[in-house]
Structure formats: C-alpha cells, structure tokens
PDB file of C-alpha atoms and ligand atoms in Angstrom:
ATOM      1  CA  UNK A 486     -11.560  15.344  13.958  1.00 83.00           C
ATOM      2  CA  UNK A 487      -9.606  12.383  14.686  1.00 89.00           C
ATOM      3  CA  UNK A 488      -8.964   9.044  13.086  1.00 91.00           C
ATOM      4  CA  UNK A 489     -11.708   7.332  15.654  1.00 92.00           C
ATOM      5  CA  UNK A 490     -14.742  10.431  14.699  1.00 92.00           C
ATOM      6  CA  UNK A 491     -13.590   9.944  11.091  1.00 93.00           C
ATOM      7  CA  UNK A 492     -14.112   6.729  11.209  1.00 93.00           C
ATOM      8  CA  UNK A 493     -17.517   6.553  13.229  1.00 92.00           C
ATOM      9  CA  UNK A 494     -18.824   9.161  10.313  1.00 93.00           C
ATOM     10  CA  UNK A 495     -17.581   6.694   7.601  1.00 93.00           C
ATOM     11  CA  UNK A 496     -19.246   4.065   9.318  1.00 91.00           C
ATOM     12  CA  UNK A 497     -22.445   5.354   9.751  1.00 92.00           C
ATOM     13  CA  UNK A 498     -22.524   6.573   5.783  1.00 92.00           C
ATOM     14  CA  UNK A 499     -20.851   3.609   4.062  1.00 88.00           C
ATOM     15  CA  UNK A 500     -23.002   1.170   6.968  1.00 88.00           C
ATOM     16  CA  UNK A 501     -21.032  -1.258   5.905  1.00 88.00           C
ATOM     17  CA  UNK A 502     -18.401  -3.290   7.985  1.00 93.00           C
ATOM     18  CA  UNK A 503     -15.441  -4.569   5.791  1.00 96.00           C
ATOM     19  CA  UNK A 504     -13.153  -7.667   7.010  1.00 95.00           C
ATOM     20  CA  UNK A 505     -10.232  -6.894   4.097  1.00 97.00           C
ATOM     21  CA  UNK A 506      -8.922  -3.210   3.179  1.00 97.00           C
ATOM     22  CA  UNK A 507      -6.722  -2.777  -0.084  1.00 97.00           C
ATOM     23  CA  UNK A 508      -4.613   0.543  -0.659  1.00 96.00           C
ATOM     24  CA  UNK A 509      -4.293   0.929  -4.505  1.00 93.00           C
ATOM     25  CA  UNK A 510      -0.987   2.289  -5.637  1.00 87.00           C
ATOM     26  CA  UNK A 511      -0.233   4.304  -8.567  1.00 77.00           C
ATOM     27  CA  UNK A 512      -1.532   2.618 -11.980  1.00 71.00           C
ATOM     28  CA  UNK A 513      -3.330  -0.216 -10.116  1.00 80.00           C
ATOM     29  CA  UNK A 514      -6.566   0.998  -9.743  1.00 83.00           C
ATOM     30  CA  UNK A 515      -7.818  -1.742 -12.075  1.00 86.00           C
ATOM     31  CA  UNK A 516      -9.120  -3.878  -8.682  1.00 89.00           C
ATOM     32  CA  UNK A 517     -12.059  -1.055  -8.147  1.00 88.00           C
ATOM     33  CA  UNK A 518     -13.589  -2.757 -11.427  1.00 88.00           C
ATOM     34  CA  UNK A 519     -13.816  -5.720 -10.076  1.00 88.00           C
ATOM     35  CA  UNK A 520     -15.663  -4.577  -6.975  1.00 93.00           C
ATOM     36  CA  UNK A 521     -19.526  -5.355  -6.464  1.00 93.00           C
ATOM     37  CA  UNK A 522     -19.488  -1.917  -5.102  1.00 95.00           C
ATOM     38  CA  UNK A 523     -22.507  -0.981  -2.610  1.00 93.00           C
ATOM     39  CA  UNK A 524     -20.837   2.867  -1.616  1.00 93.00           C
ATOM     40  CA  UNK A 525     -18.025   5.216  -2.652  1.00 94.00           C
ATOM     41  CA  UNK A 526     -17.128   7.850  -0.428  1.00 94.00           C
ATOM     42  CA  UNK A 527     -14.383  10.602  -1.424  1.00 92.00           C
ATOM     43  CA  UNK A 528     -12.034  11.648   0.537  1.00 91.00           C
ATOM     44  CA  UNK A 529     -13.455  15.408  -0.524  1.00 88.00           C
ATOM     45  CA  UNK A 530     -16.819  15.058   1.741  1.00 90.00           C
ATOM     46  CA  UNK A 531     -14.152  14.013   4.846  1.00 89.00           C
ATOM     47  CA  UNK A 532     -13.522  16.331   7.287  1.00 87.00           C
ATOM     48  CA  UNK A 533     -10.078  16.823   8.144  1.00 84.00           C
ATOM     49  CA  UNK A 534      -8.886  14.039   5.480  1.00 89.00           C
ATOM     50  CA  UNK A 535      -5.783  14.647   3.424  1.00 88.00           C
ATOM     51  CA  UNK A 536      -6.630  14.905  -0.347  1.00 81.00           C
ATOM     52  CA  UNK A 537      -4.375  13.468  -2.977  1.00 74.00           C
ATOM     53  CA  UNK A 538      -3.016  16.231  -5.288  1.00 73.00           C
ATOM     54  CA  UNK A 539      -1.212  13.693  -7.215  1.00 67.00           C
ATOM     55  CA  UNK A 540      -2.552  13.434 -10.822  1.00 64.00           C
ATOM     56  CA  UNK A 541      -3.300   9.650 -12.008  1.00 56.00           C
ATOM     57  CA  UNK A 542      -4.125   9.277  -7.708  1.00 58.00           C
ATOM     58  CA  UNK A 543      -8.099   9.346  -7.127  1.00 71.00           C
ATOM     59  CA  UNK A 544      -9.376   9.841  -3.729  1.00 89.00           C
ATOM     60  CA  UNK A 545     -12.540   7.945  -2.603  1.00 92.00           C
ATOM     61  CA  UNK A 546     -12.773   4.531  -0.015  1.00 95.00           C
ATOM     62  CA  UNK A 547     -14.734   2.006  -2.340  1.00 95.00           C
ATOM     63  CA  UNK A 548     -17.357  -0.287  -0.333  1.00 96.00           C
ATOM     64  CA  UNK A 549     -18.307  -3.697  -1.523  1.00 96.00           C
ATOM     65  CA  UNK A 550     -17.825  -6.916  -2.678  1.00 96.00           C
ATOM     66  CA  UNK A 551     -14.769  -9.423  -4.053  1.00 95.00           C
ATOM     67  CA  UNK A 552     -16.728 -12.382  -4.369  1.00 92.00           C
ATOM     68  CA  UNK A 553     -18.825 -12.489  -1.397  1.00 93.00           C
ATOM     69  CA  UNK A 554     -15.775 -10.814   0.956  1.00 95.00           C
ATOM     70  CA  UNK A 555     -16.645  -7.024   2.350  1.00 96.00           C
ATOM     71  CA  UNK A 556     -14.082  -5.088   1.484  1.00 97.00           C
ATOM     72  CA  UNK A 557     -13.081  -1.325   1.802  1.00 97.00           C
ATOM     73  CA  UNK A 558     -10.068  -0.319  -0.908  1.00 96.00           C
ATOM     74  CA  UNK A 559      -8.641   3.252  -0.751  1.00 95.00           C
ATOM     75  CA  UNK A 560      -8.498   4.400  -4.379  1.00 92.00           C
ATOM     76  CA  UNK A 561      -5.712   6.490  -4.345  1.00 88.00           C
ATOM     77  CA  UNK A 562      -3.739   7.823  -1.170  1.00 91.00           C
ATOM     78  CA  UNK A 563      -2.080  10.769  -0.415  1.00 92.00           C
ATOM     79  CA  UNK A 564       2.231  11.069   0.201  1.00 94.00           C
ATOM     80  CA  UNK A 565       4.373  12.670   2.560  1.00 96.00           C
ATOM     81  CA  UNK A 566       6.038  14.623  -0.705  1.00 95.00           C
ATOM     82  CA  UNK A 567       2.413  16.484  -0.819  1.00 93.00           C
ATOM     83  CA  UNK A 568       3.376  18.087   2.112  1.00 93.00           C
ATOM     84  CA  UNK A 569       1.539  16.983   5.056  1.00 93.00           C
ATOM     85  CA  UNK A 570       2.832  15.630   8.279  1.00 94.00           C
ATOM     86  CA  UNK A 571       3.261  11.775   8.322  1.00 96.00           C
ATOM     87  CA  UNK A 572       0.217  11.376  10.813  1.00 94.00           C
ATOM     88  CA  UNK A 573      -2.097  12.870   8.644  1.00 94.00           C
ATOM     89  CA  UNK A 574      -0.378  10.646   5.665  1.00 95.00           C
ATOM     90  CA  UNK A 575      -1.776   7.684   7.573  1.00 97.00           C
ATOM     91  CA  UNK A 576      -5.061   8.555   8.463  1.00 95.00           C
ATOM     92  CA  UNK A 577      -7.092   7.052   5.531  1.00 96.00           C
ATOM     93  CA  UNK A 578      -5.254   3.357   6.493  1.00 97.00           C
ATOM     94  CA  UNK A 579      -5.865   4.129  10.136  1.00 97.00           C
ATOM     95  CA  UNK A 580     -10.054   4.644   9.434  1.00 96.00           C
ATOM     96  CA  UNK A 581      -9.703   1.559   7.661  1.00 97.00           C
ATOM     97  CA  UNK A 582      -8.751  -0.608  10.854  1.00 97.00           C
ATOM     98  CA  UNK A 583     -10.778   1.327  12.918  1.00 97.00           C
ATOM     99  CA  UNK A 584     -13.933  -0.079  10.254  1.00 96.00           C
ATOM    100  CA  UNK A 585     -13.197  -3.019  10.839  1.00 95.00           C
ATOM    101  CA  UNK A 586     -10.824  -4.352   8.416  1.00 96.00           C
ATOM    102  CA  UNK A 587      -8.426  -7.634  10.143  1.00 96.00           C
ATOM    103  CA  UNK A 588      -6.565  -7.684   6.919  1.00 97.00           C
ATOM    104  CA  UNK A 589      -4.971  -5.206   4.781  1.00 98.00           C
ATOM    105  CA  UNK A 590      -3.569  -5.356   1.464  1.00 97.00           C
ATOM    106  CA  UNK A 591      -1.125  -2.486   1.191  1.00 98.00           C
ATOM    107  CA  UNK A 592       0.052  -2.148  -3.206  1.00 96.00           C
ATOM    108  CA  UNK A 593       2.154   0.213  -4.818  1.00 95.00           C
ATOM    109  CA  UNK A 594       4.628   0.842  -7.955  1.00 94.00           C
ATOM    110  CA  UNK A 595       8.107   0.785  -7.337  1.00 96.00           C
ATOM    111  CA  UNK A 596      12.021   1.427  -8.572  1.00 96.00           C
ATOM    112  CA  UNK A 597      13.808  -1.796  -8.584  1.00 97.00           C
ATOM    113  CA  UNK A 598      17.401  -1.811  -6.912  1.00 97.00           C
ATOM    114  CA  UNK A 599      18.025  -5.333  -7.813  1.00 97.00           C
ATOM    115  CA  UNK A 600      19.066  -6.150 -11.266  1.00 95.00           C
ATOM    116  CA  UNK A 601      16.981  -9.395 -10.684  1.00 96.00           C
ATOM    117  CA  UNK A 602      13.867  -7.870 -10.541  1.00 97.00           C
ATOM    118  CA  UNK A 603      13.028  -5.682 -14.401  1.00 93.00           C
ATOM    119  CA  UNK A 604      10.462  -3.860 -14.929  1.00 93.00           C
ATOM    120  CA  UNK A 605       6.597  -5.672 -14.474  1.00 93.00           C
ATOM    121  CA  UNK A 606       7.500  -7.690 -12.140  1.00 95.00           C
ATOM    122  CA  UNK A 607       5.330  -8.313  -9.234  1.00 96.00           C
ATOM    123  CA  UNK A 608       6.965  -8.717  -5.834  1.00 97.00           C
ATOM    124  CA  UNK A 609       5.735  -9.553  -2.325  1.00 98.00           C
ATOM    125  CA  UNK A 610       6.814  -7.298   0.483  1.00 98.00           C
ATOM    126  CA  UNK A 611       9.037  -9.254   2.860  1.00 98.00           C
ATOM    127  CA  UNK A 612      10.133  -6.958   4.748  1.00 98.00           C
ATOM    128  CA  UNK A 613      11.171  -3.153   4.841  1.00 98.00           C
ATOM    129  CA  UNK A 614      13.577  -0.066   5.534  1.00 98.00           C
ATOM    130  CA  UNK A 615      11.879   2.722   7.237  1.00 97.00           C
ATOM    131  CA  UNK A 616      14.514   5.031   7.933  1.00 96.00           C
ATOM    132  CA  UNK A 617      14.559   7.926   5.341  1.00 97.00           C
ATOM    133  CA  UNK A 618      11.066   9.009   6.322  1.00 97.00           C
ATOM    134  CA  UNK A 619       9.654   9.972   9.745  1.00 97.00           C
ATOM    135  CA  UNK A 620       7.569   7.577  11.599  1.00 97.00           C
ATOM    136  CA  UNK A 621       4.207   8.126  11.492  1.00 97.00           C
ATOM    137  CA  UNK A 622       4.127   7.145  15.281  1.00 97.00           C
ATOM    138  CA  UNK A 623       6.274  10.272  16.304  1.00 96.00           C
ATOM    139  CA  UNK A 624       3.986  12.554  18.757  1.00 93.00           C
ATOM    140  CA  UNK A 625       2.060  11.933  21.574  1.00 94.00           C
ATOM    141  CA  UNK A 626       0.561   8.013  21.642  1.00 96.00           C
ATOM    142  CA  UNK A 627      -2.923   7.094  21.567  1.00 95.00           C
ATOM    143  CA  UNK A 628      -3.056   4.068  23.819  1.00 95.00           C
ATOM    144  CA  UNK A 629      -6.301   3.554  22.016  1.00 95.00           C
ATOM    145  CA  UNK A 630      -4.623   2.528  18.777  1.00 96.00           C
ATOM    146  CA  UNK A 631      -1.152   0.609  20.031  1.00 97.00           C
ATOM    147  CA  UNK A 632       1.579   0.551  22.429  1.00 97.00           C
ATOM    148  CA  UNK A 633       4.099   3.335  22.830  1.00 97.00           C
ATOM    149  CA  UNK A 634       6.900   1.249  21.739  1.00 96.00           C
ATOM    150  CA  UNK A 635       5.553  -1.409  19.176  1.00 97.00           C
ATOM    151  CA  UNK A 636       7.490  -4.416  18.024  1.00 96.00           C
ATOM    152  CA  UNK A 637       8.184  -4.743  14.047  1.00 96.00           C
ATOM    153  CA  UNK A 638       9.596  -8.245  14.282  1.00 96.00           C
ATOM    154  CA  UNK A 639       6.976  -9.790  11.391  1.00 96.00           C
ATOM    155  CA  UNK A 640       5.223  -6.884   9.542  1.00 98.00           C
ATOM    156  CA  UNK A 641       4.033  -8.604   6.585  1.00 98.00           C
ATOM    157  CA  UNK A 642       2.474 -11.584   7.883  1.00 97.00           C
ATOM    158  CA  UNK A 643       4.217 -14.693   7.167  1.00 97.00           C
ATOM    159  CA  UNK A 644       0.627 -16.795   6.506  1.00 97.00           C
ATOM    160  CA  UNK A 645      -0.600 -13.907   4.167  1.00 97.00           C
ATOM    161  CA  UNK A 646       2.456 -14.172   2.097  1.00 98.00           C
ATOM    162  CA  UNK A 647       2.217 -17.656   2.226  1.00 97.00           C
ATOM    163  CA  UNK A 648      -1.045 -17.565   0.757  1.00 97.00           C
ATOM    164  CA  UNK A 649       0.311 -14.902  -1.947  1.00 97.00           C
ATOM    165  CA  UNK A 650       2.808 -17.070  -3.062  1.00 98.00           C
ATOM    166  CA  UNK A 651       0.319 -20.104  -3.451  1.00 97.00           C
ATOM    167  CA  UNK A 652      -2.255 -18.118  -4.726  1.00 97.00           C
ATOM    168  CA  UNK A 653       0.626 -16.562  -7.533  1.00 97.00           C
ATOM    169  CA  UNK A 654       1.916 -20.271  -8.345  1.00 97.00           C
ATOM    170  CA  UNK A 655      -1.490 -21.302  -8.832  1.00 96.00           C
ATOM    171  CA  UNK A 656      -2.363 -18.470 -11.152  1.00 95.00           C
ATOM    172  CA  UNK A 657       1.007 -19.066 -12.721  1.00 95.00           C
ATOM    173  CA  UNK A 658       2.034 -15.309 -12.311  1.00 95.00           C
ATOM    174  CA  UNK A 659       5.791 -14.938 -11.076  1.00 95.00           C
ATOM    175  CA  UNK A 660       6.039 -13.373  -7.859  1.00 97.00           C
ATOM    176  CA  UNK A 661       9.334 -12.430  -6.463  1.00 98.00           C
ATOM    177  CA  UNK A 662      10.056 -11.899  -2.839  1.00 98.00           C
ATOM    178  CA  UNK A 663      12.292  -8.584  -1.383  1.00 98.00           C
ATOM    179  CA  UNK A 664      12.410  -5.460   1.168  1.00 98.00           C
ATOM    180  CA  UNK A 665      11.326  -2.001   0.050  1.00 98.00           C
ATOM    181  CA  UNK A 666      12.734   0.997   1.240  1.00 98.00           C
ATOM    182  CA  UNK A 667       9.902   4.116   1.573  1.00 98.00           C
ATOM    183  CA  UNK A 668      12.046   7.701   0.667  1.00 98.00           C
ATOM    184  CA  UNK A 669      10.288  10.474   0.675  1.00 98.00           C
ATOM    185  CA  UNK A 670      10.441  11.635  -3.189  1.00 93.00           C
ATOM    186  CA  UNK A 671       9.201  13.389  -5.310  1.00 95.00           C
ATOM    187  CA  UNK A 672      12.277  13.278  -7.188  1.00 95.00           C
ATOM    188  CA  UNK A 673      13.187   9.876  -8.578  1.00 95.00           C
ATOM    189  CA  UNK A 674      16.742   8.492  -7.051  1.00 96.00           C
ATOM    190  CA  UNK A 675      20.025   9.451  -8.259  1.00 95.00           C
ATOM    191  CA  UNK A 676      21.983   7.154  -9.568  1.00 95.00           C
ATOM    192  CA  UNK A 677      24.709   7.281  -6.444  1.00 96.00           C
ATOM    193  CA  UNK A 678      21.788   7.107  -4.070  1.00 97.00           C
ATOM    194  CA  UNK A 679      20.292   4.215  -5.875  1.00 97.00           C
ATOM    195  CA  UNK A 680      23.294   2.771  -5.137  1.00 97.00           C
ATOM    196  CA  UNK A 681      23.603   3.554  -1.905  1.00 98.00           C
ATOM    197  CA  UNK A 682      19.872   2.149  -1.216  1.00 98.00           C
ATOM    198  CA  UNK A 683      20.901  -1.464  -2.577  1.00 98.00           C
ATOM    199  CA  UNK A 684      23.700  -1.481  -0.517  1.00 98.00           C
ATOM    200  CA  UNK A 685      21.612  -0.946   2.277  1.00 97.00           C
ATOM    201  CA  UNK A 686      19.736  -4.008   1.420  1.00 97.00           C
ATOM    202  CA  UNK A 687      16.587  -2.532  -0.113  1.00 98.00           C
ATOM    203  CA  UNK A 688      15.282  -4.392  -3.430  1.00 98.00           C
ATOM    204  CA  UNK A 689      12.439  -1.668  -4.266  1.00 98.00           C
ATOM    205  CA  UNK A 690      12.231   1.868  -3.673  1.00 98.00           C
ATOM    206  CA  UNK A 691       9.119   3.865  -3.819  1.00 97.00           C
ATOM    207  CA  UNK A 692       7.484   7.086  -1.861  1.00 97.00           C
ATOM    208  CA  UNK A 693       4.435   5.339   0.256  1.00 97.00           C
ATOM    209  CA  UNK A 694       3.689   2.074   2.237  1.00 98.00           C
ATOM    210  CA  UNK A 695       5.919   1.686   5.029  1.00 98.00           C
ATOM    211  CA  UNK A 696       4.213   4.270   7.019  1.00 98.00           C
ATOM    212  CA  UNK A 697       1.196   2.305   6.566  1.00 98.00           C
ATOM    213  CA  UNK A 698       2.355  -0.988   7.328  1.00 98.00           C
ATOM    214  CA  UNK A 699       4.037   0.958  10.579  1.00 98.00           C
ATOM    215  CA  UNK A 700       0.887   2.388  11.575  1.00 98.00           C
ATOM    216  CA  UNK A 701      -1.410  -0.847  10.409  1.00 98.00           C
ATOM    217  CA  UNK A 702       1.617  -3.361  12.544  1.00 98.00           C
ATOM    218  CA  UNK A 703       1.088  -1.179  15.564  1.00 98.00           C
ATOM    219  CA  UNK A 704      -2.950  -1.242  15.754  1.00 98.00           C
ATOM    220  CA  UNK A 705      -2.440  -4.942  15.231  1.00 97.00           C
ATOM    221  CA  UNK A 706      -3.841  -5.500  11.555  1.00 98.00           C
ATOM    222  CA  UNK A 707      -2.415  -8.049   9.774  1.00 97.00           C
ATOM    223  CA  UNK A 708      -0.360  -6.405   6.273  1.00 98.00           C
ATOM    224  CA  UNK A 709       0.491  -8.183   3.271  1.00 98.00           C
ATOM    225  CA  UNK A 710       2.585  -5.696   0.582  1.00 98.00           C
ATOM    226  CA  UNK A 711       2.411  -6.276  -3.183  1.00 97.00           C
ATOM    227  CA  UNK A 712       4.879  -3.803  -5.284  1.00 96.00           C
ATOM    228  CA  UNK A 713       4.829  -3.987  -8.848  1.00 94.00           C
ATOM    229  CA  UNK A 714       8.497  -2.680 -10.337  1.00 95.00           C
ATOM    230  CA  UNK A 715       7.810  -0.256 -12.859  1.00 94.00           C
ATOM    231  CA  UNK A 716      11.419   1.187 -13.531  1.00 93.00           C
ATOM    232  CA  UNK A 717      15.250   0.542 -13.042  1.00 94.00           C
ATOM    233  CA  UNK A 718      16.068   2.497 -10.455  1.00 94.00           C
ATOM    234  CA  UNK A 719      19.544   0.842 -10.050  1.00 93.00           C
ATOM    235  CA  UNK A 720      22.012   1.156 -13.403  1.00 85.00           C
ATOM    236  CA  UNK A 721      19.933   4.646 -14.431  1.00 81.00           C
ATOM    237  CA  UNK A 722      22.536   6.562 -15.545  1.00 78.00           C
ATOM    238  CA  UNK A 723      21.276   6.255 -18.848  1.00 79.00           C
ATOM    239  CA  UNK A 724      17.453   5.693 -17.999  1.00 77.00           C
ATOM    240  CA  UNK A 725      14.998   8.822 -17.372  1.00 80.00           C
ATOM    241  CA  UNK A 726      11.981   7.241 -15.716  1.00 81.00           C
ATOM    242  CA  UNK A 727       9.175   9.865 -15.608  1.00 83.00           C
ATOM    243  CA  UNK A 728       5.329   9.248 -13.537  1.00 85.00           C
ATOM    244  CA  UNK A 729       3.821   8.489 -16.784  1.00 83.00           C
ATOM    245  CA  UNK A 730       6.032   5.590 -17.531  1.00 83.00           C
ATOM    246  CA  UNK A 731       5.824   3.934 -14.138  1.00 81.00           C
ATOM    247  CA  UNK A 732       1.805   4.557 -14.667  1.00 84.00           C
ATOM    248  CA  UNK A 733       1.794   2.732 -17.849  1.00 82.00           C
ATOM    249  CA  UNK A 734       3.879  -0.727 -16.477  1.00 80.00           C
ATOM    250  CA  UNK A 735       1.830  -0.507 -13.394  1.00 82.00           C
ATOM    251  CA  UNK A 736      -1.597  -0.499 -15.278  1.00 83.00           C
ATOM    252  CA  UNK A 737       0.016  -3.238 -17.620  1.00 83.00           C
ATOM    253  CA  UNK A 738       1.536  -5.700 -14.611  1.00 84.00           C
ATOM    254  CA  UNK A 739      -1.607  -4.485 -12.501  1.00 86.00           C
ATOM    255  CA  UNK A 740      -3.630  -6.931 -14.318  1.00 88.00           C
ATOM    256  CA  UNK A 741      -1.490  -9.610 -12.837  1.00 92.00           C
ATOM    257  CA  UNK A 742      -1.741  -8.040  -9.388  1.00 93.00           C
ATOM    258  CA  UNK A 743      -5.454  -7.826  -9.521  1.00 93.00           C
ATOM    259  CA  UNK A 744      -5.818 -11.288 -10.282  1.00 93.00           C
ATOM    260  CA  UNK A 745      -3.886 -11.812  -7.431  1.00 95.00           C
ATOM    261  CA  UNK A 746      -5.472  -9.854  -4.847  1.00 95.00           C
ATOM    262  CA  UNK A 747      -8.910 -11.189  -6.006  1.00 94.00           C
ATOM    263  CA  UNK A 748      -8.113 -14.782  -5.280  1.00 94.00           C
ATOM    264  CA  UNK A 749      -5.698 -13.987  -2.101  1.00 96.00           C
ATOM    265  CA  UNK A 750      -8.685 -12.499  -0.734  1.00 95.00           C
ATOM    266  CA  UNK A 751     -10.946 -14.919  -0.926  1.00 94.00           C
ATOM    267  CA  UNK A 752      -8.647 -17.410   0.947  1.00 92.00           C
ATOM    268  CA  UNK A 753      -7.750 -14.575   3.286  1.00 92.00           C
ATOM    269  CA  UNK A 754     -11.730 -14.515   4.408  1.00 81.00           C
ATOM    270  CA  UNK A 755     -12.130 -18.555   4.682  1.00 77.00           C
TER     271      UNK A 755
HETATM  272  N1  HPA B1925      11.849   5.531  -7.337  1.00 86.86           N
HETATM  273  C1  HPA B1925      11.014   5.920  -6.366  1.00 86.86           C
HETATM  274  N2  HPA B1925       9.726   5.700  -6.395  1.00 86.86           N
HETATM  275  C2  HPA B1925       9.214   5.044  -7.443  1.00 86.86           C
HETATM  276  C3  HPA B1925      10.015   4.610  -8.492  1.00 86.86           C
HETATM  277  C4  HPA B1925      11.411   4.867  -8.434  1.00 86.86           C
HETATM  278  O1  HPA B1925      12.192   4.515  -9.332  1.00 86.86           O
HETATM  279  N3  HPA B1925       9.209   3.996  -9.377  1.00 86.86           N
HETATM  280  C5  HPA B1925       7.954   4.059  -8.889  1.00 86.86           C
HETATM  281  N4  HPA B1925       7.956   4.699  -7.713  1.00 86.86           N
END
C-alpha cells in the first residue's frame, strides 16, 4: 500500500480530519496527556507501516483535541538506524498531510554542538543540514505529493517560529534558536566528528526530523521544529551519554515543550 491507501484507511477509521500534526520525539511523549483524545490507532494494525523497534518509542497516531484544535500526533516514529529505507522512514509524516494536517509540529531530543546551548534547553529549528542521510525524495517522484526538484529556501516557517518565540516569551520558557544536523546514528558522535559537525555549522545533532521536514516542505505543509538538548555532544571526551539519560532530560525539559506546543497550537488554528 502506499502513503495515499494508507492514508484513505486511516481516514475512514480515525473519521476524523486534523488541521495540526505533532511528531513526538524521544522522552516527550508527555503532550498525548494532554490530548482530549477521540481515537488511537497503532501503527501495528497498518499495513505496510514501519514499526518502531526503539524501546522508550511507542507507535500509535493519537486523534483528538488541544483545546478545541483537531489534531493527529504520532507517538513515537520509527529511524533510518532501524533499518528501513528513508521512504518508508517518512511514511507516518506523509499520512499525516495526506489527513489533512496544514501544520506540523516536528519535536525531538538532541546532542548540542554549541557550548551555548546545555543540556534542557529548548530550541527552535531554524534551519537544517541534511547531508549525512539520504533524502527521502530519492526514487521515482510522485507528482501527486510535490515537484521533482523542490525548493528548501524557508523550511521551518518563519510565522510559526514567530509565534514559538512569542508564545515561549509569554510562557517565560527560554527558547533558543539554531540548525540541526540529522546523522544517521545509532551510535552517539565521536568526539572528532562532533567537532567536525559544529564546524559545519550545525548547533544540534540528533538521528530523525530532517527527513520529515524534507518530505513535509515538499508536499507543501507548513513545519515548525522544536529540539530539546538532552546531552553535550560537543567537549565529550569525558562525557558518556547513553538513551536513558537523554530520555530522562527530555521527559524533564518536555514539560516546558508541552506547554509550548499547547499554546502555539492554539494560535496556529486562529
Ligand atoms: N547525538 C545524536 N543524537 C542524539 C543525541 C546526541 O548526542 N542526543 C539525543 N539524540
């Protein structure tokens, strides 16, 4: 099945048509309380849908409410490092669009490259590096879904992290602003390559998102990115970061980052 029959069963089940979509990243899965949920569907009772093998990652699209907005949130996604190709990686983000959703929030947990930004810190996606992963648009192109050769000028809308950064001075919750680099993982970075990914001009590193937002740009849904820095990934020599740790600051600063989505979306659907 393809993204457009997946979607047309997920449709018809959830019946249900959502205007914002929100990918929760590792340890942030504290938004699905806050959800006046009306349908869960796992990613399990999908056919041909990639399943998460990653423990602390669930796998189900979550239907309902965030005060009075329809929204669809992916509980948990699946990575590239899990061993599928890149186009299946996207598929759950590309069934969102295809429901309906205008907006999507894309979060995750990341390394931090600049010395800046310490661990807990919540910062809005400005832009990204997209290099040390395939595309998810390699292969034959749907016209359906976007143009062969799609422009990445303004990713991450300028508005929507406009709105971020009101919504985060208003909550008084510091909100930094930088460009995150997707690798593939699973290993953590070496110290040398952490290095070598600051140079580059990265702030963040982590294993997901930018082959959303790729895929999400090109079908013409507006992306906002929210990364919460769970770990030093630059000056490590002396640091072991394991999945645990960057579970446990993510599910700490997620708090922050749920409070944030909850009143960006509102303002999002007005
Ligand atoms: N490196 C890569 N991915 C990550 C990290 C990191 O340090 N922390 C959370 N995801």
């Amino acid at each position: 099945m393809d993204a457009f029959e997946i979607a047309e069963q997920v449709k018809s089940r959830a019946g249900f048509t959502p205007e914002v979509g929100i990918v929760l990243g590792s340890g942030l899965q504290g938004l699905s309380e806050e959800v006046e949920v009306v349908q869960r569907i796992s990613y399990d009772s999908l056919p041909d849908f990639p399943k998460s093998t990653v423990e602390g990652h669930k796998g189900e699209y979550i239907f309902g409410y965030i005060d009075k907005v329809p929204v669809v949130l992916m509980n948990g996604r699946v990575h590239y490092y899990e061993g599928y190709p890149m186009s299946a990686v996207v598929t759950p983000v590309k069934v969102m669009a295809l429901l309906g959703a205008k907006t999507i929030i894309l979060t995750n947990a990341s390394g931090s490259l600049n010395r800046d930004f310490r661990p807990g810190t919540l910062m809005c996606i400005s832009d990204h590096i997209s290099m040390f992963v395939p595309s998810p648009l390699i292969g034959p192109n749907d016209d359906r879904l976007g143009t062969r050769f799609p422009e990445m000028s303004q990713v991450y809308k300028r508005d929507l992290r406009a709105l971020l950064h009101e919504t985060a001075e208003e909550e008084e919750i510091k909100l930094v602003d930088g460009v995150y680099i997707q690798v593939t993982g699973p290993s953590f970075e070496s110290p040398a390559e952490s290095r070598m990914l600051a140079t580059l001009g990265a702030d963040a590193v982590g294993m997901s998102t930018v082959c959303e937002a790729m895929v999400l740009n090109y079908m013409g849904v507006n992306v906002l990115g929210i990364s919460c820095i769970t770990d030093m990934a630059i000056d490590n020599e002396d640091l072991q970061v394991t999945h645990e740790e960057v579970q446990k600051v993510a599910a700490e600063a997620g708090k922050d980052m749920v409070r944030l989505i909850r009143k960006t979306v509102v303002k999002i659907n007005k």
